[in-house]
């Protein structure tokens, strides 16, 4: 995988004219192929078809991070990751975005996971249920808040449900968590 990335990088450098004559000469000595692969240009079509075929064969089997189990074929997860990066950088066409959204691939798995955890917390808290299963999530929110890495939107949502950003350790809280 590292070798293929390096080869792709060298090809791009060559075609963008970012390569020194000395480097070109060294690569030519080992019969380096400077031609861009057709596969590079149609990465979306190739990857999308592989993903569709995978879904037809195996169904949707999402991992914790929102990817797919690839049954030994890493190209599916690589394709999804590349789509997410290209989407974030506004490099996908509207048609490509529609195709990906049609098969319910999550653009930002971390955000989706946070939202699901927040909904679970909100449900438990509003119904007076024990929050013990949410301890690590609650502590992470407090830590992110304290470090200034929790977004304004998330702070607003948490404040709407009376989230306590400072940990309190009274006997009633501890007993409620342990229930």
PDB file of C-alpha atoms in Angstrom:
ATOM      1  CA  UNK A   1       0.000   0.000   0.000  1.00  0.00           C
ATOM      2  CA  UNK A   2       2.830   2.410   0.838  1.00  0.00           C
ATOM      3  CA  UNK A   3       4.549   1.614  -2.459  1.00  0.00           C
ATOM      4  CA  UNK A   4       1.394   2.282  -4.473  1.00  0.00           C
ATOM      5  CA  UNK A   5       0.923   5.624  -2.685  1.00  0.00           C
ATOM      6  CA  UNK A   6       4.529   6.553  -3.443  1.00  0.00           C
ATOM      7  CA  UNK A   7       4.145   5.596  -7.116  1.00  0.00           C
ATOM      8  CA  UNK A   8       0.967   7.684  -7.375  1.00  0.00           C
ATOM      9  CA  UNK A   9       2.688  10.583  -5.669  1.00  0.00           C
ATOM     10  CA  UNK A  10       5.655  10.418  -8.047  1.00  0.00           C
ATOM     11  CA  UNK A  11       3.352  10.326 -11.068  1.00  0.00           C
ATOM     12  CA  UNK A  12       1.433  13.371  -9.851  1.00  0.00           C
ATOM     13  CA  UNK A  13       4.663  15.264  -9.152  1.00  0.00           C
ATOM     14  CA  UNK A  14       5.891  14.447 -12.633  1.00  0.00           C
ATOM     15  CA  UNK A  15       2.672  15.536 -14.367  1.00  0.00           C
ATOM     16  CA  UNK A  16       2.430  18.734 -12.324  1.00  0.00           C
ATOM     17  CA  UNK A  17       6.057  19.457 -13.211  1.00  0.00           C
ATOM     18  CA  UNK A  18       7.191  19.431  -9.579  1.00  0.00           C
ATOM     19  CA  UNK A  19       9.976  16.927 -10.201  1.00  0.00           C
ATOM     20  CA  UNK A  20      13.649  17.742 -10.645  1.00  0.00           C
ATOM     21  CA  UNK A  21      15.474  16.533 -13.768  1.00  0.00           C
ATOM     22  CA  UNK A  22      17.756  14.456 -11.533  1.00  0.00           C
ATOM     23  CA  UNK A  23      14.817  12.628 -10.003  1.00  0.00           C
ATOM     24  CA  UNK A  24      13.265  12.029 -13.434  1.00  0.00           C
ATOM     25  CA  UNK A  25      16.555  10.605 -14.620  1.00  0.00           C
ATOM     26  CA  UNK A  26      16.818   8.256 -11.625  1.00  0.00           C
ATOM     27  CA  UNK A  27      13.287   6.999 -12.150  1.00  0.00           C
ATOM     28  CA  UNK A  28      13.846   6.463 -15.863  1.00  0.00           C
ATOM     29  CA  UNK A  29      16.875   4.317 -15.005  1.00  0.00           C
ATOM     30  CA  UNK A  30      14.550   1.849 -13.292  1.00  0.00           C
ATOM     31  CA  UNK A  31      11.960   2.031 -16.124  1.00  0.00           C
ATOM     32  CA  UNK A  32       9.457   3.937 -13.994  1.00  0.00           C
ATOM     33  CA  UNK A  33       6.083   4.278 -15.736  1.00  0.00           C
ATOM     34  CA  UNK A  34       5.142   7.967 -15.638  1.00  0.00           C
ATOM     35  CA  UNK A  35       1.788   7.501 -17.342  1.00  0.00           C
ATOM     36  CA  UNK A  36      -1.252   8.243 -15.239  1.00  0.00           C
ATOM     37  CA  UNK A  37      -3.421   5.230 -14.867  1.00  0.00           C
ATOM     38  CA  UNK A  38      -6.911   5.361 -16.309  1.00  0.00           C
ATOM     39  CA  UNK A  39      -8.091   3.896 -13.006  1.00  0.00           C
ATOM     40  CA  UNK A  40      -6.888   7.049 -11.221  1.00  0.00           C
ATOM     41  CA  UNK A  41      -9.161   9.198 -13.349  1.00  0.00           C
ATOM     42  CA  UNK A  42     -12.233   7.073 -12.855  1.00  0.00           C
ATOM     43  CA  UNK A  43     -11.641   6.221  -9.193  1.00  0.00           C
ATOM     44  CA  UNK A  44     -15.197   7.163  -8.313  1.00  0.00           C
ATOM     45  CA  UNK A  45     -16.874   4.970 -10.913  1.00  0.00           C
ATOM     46  CA  UNK A  46     -14.648   1.993 -10.103  1.00  0.00           C
ATOM     47  CA  UNK A  47     -15.027   2.377  -6.332  1.00  0.00           C
ATOM     48  CA  UNK A  48     -18.740   3.068  -6.473  1.00  0.00           C
ATOM     49  CA  UNK A  49     -19.386  -0.044  -8.557  1.00  0.00           C
ATOM     50  CA  UNK A  50     -17.301  -2.135  -6.140  1.00  0.00           C
ATOM     51  CA  UNK A  51     -19.315  -0.709  -3.240  1.00  0.00           C
ATOM     52  CA  UNK A  52     -22.662  -1.405  -4.930  1.00  0.00           C
ATOM     53  CA  UNK A  53     -21.554  -4.962  -5.747  1.00  0.00           C
ATOM     54  CA  UNK A  54     -20.424  -5.431  -2.145  1.00  0.00           C
ATOM     55  CA  UNK A  55     -23.761  -4.207  -0.783  1.00  0.00           C
ATOM     56  CA  UNK A  56     -25.685  -6.513  -3.112  1.00  0.00           C
ATOM     57  CA  UNK A  57     -23.606  -9.487  -2.046  1.00  0.00           C
ATOM     58  CA  UNK A  58     -23.189  -8.826   1.701  1.00  0.00           C
ATOM     59  CA  UNK A  59     -25.777  -6.209   2.630  1.00  0.00           C
ATOM     60  CA  UNK A  60     -25.021  -3.284   4.885  1.00  0.00           C
ATOM     61  CA  UNK A  61     -22.666  -4.256   7.660  1.00  0.00           C
ATOM     62  CA  UNK A  62     -21.464  -1.066   9.287  1.00  0.00           C
ATOM     63  CA  UNK A  63     -18.532  -0.872  11.638  1.00  0.00           C
ATOM     64  CA  UNK A  64     -18.365   1.375  14.667  1.00  0.00           C
ATOM     65  CA  UNK A  65     -16.742   4.100  12.561  1.00  0.00           C
ATOM     66  CA  UNK A  66     -19.391   4.073   9.863  1.00  0.00           C
ATOM     67  CA  UNK A  67     -17.377   2.083   7.352  1.00  0.00           C
ATOM     68  CA  UNK A  68     -18.215  -1.300   5.930  1.00  0.00           C
ATOM     69  CA  UNK A  69     -16.733  -4.653   6.713  1.00  0.00           C
ATOM     70  CA  UNK A  70     -14.927  -5.386   3.518  1.00  0.00           C
ATOM     71  CA  UNK A  71     -14.554  -9.181   3.684  1.00  0.00           C
ATOM     72  CA  UNK A  72     -10.839  -8.940   2.906  1.00  0.00           C
ATOM     73  CA  UNK A  73     -11.201  -6.208   0.269  1.00  0.00           C
ATOM     74  CA  UNK A  74      -9.846  -2.929   1.586  1.00  0.00           C
ATOM     75  CA  UNK A  75     -10.807  -1.045  -1.570  1.00  0.00           C
ATOM     76  CA  UNK A  76     -14.356  -0.541  -0.287  1.00  0.00           C
ATOM     77  CA  UNK A  77     -13.294   1.204   2.912  1.00  0.00           C
ATOM     78  CA  UNK A  78     -10.613   3.110   1.019  1.00  0.00           C
ATOM     79  CA  UNK A  79     -13.239   4.309  -1.446  1.00  0.00           C
ATOM     80  CA  UNK A  80     -15.562   5.459   1.345  1.00  0.00           C
ATOM     81  CA  UNK A  81     -12.729   7.291   3.105  1.00  0.00           C
ATOM     82  CA  UNK A  82     -11.668   8.949  -0.161  1.00  0.00           C
ATOM     83  CA  UNK A  83     -15.257  10.044  -0.821  1.00  0.00           C
ATOM     84  CA  UNK A  84     -15.453  11.578   2.661  1.00  0.00           C
ATOM     85  CA  UNK A  85     -12.224  13.484   2.120  1.00  0.00           C
ATOM     86  CA  UNK A  86     -13.236  14.656  -1.343  1.00  0.00           C
ATOM     87  CA  UNK A  87     -16.676  15.660  -0.018  1.00  0.00           C
ATOM     88  CA  UNK A  88     -15.105  17.661   2.807  1.00  0.00           C
ATOM     89  CA  UNK A  89     -12.833  19.392   0.271  1.00  0.00           C
ATOM     90  CA  UNK A  90     -15.809  20.072  -2.075  1.00  0.00           C
ATOM     91  CA  UNK A  91     -14.290  17.924  -4.833  1.00  0.00           C
ATOM     92  CA  UNK A  92     -17.281  15.665  -5.522  1.00  0.00           C
ATOM     93  CA  UNK A  93     -19.873  16.490  -8.150  1.00  0.00           C
ATOM     94  CA  UNK A  94     -23.543  16.817  -7.202  1.00  0.00           C
ATOM     95  CA  UNK A  95     -24.236  13.538  -8.998  1.00  0.00           C
ATOM     96  CA  UNK A  96     -21.516  11.742  -7.031  1.00  0.00           C
ATOM     97  CA  UNK A  97     -22.897  13.122  -3.755  1.00  0.00           C
ATOM     98  CA  UNK A  98     -26.405  11.948  -4.670  1.00  0.00           C
ATOM     99  CA  UNK A  99     -25.136   8.454  -5.477  1.00  0.00           C
ATOM    100  CA  UNK A 100     -23.318   8.152  -2.144  1.00  0.00           C
ATOM    101  CA  UNK A 101     -26.250   9.534  -0.175  1.00  0.00           C
ATOM    102  CA  UNK A 102     -28.618   7.167  -1.996  1.00  0.00           C
ATOM    103  CA  UNK A 103     -26.886   4.197  -0.352  1.00  0.00           C
ATOM    104  CA  UNK A 104     -26.795   5.909   3.072  1.00  0.00           C
ATOM    105  CA  UNK A 105     -23.061   6.290   3.547  1.00  0.00           C
ATOM    106  CA  UNK A 106     -22.410   8.633   6.469  1.00  0.00           C
ATOM    107  CA  UNK A 107     -20.267  11.659   5.581  1.00  0.00           C
ATOM    108  CA  UNK A 108     -19.041  12.283   9.125  1.00  0.00           C
ATOM    109  CA  UNK A 109     -19.161   9.130  11.265  1.00  0.00           C
ATOM    110  CA  UNK A 110     -17.804  10.890  14.370  1.00  0.00           C
ATOM    111  CA  UNK A 111     -20.588  13.475  14.219  1.00  0.00           C
ATOM    112  CA  UNK A 112     -23.203  10.767  13.655  1.00  0.00           C
ATOM    113  CA  UNK A 113     -21.899   8.790  16.624  1.00  0.00           C
ATOM    114  CA  UNK A 114     -21.908  11.904  18.833  1.00  0.00           C
ATOM    115  CA  UNK A 115     -25.516  12.669  17.862  1.00  0.00           C
ATOM    116  CA  UNK A 116     -26.628   9.115  18.643  1.00  0.00           C
ATOM    117  CA  UNK A 117     -24.871   9.250  22.018  1.00  0.00           C
ATOM    118  CA  UNK A 118     -26.452  12.630  22.754  1.00  0.00           C
ATOM    119  CA  UNK A 119     -29.934  11.269  21.955  1.00  0.00           C
ATOM    120  CA  UNK A 120     -29.306   8.316  24.290  1.00  0.00           C
ATOM    121  CA  UNK A 121     -28.106  10.661  27.037  1.00  0.00           C
ATOM    122  CA  UNK A 122     -31.107  12.961  26.530  1.00  0.00           C
ATOM    123  CA  UNK A 123     -33.526  10.019  26.728  1.00  0.00           C
ATOM    124  CA  UNK A 124     -31.963   8.594  29.888  1.00  0.00           C
ATOM    125  CA  UNK A 125     -31.655  11.967  31.608  1.00  0.00           C
ATOM    126  CA  UNK A 126     -35.147  13.227  30.750  1.00  0.00           C
ATOM    127  CA  UNK A 127     -36.705   9.976  31.991  1.00  0.00           C
ATOM    128  CA  UNK A 128     -34.717   9.939  35.222  1.00  0.00           C
ATOM    129  CA  UNK A 129     -32.949   6.723  34.265  1.00  0.00           C
ATOM    130  CA  UNK A 130     -29.453   5.761  35.456  1.00  0.00           C
ATOM    131  CA  UNK A 131     -26.679   7.347  33.415  1.00  0.00           C
ATOM    132  CA  UNK A 132     -24.032   4.756  34.264  1.00  0.00           C
ATOM    133  CA  UNK A 133     -23.699   3.493  30.689  1.00  0.00           C
ATOM    134  CA  UNK A 134     -23.000   7.073  29.588  1.00  0.00           C
ATOM    135  CA  UNK A 135     -20.138   7.767  32.028  1.00  0.00           C
ATOM    136  CA  UNK A 136     -17.320   7.700  29.489  1.00  0.00           C
ATOM    137  CA  UNK A 137     -19.307   9.857  27.029  1.00  0.00           C
ATOM    138  CA  UNK A 138     -20.197  12.358  29.781  1.00  0.00           C
ATOM    139  CA  UNK A 139     -16.569  12.561  30.920  1.00  0.00           C
ATOM    140  CA  UNK A 140     -15.432  13.081  27.313  1.00  0.00           C
ATOM    141  CA  UNK A 141     -17.876  15.993  26.897  1.00  0.00           C
ATOM    142  CA  UNK A 142     -16.640  17.592  30.125  1.00  0.00           C
ATOM    143  CA  UNK A 143     -13.029  17.160  29.070  1.00  0.00           C
ATOM    144  CA  UNK A 144     -13.680  18.576  25.575  1.00  0.00           C
ATOM    145  CA  UNK A 145     -15.563  21.506  27.109  1.00  0.00           C
ATOM    146  CA  UNK A 146     -12.743  22.205  29.553  1.00  0.00           C
ATOM    147  CA  UNK A 147     -10.139  21.993  26.748  1.00  0.00           C
ATOM    148  CA  UNK A 148     -12.207  24.229  24.472  1.00  0.00           C
ATOM    149  CA  UNK A 149     -12.616  21.578  21.775  1.00  0.00           C
ATOM    150  CA  UNK A 150     -16.375  21.117  22.131  1.00  0.00           C
ATOM    151  CA  UNK A 151     -18.194  22.980  19.356  1.00  0.00           C
ATOM    152  CA  UNK A 152     -20.613  25.815  20.145  1.00  0.00           C
ATOM    153  CA  UNK A 153     -23.437  23.777  18.622  1.00  0.00           C
ATOM    154  CA  UNK A 154     -22.737  20.830  20.915  1.00  0.00           C
ATOM    155  CA  UNK A 155     -22.455  23.095  23.959  1.00  0.00           C
ATOM    156  CA  UNK A 156     -25.819  24.612  23.069  1.00  0.00           C
ATOM    157  CA  UNK A 157     -27.436  21.169  22.732  1.00  0.00           C
ATOM    158  CA  UNK A 158     -25.971  20.013  26.030  1.00  0.00           C
ATOM    159  CA  UNK A 159     -27.117  23.158  27.835  1.00  0.00           C
ATOM    160  CA  UNK A 160     -30.655  22.579  26.527  1.00  0.00           C
ATOM    161  CA  UNK A 161     -30.797  19.350  28.536  1.00  0.00           C
ATOM    162  CA  UNK A 162     -29.182  20.896  31.646  1.00  0.00           C
ATOM    163  CA  UNK A 163     -25.911  19.044  31.144  1.00  0.00           C
ATOM    164  CA  UNK A 164     -23.499  19.648  34.030  1.00  0.00           C
ATOM    165  CA  UNK A 165     -20.104  20.614  32.639  1.00  0.00           C
ATOM    166  CA  UNK A 166     -18.442  20.462  36.046  1.00  0.00           C
ATOM    167  CA  UNK A 167     -18.398  17.069  37.700  1.00  0.00           C
ATOM    168  CA  UNK A 168     -20.220  16.882  41.024  1.00  0.00           C
ATOM    169  CA  UNK A 169     -19.667  14.017  43.401  1.00  0.00           C
ATOM    170  CA  UNK A 170     -22.373  13.905  45.979  1.00  0.00           C
ATOM    171  CA  UNK A 171     -23.717  10.653  47.393  1.00  0.00           C
ATOM    172  CA  UNK A 172     -27.044  10.876  45.491  1.00  0.00           C
ATOM    173  CA  UNK A 173     -25.286  11.278  42.112  1.00  0.00           C
ATOM    174  CA  UNK A 174     -23.001   8.323  42.774  1.00  0.00           C
ATOM    175  CA  UNK A 175     -25.923   6.143  43.890  1.00  0.00           C
ATOM    176  CA  UNK A 176     -27.965   7.104  40.812  1.00  0.00           C
ATOM    177  CA  UNK A 177     -25.064   6.203  38.514  1.00  0.00           C
ATOM    178  CA  UNK A 178     -24.572   2.844  40.218  1.00  0.00           C
ATOM    179  CA  UNK A 179     -28.267   1.845  40.011  1.00  0.00           C
TER     180      UNK A 179
END
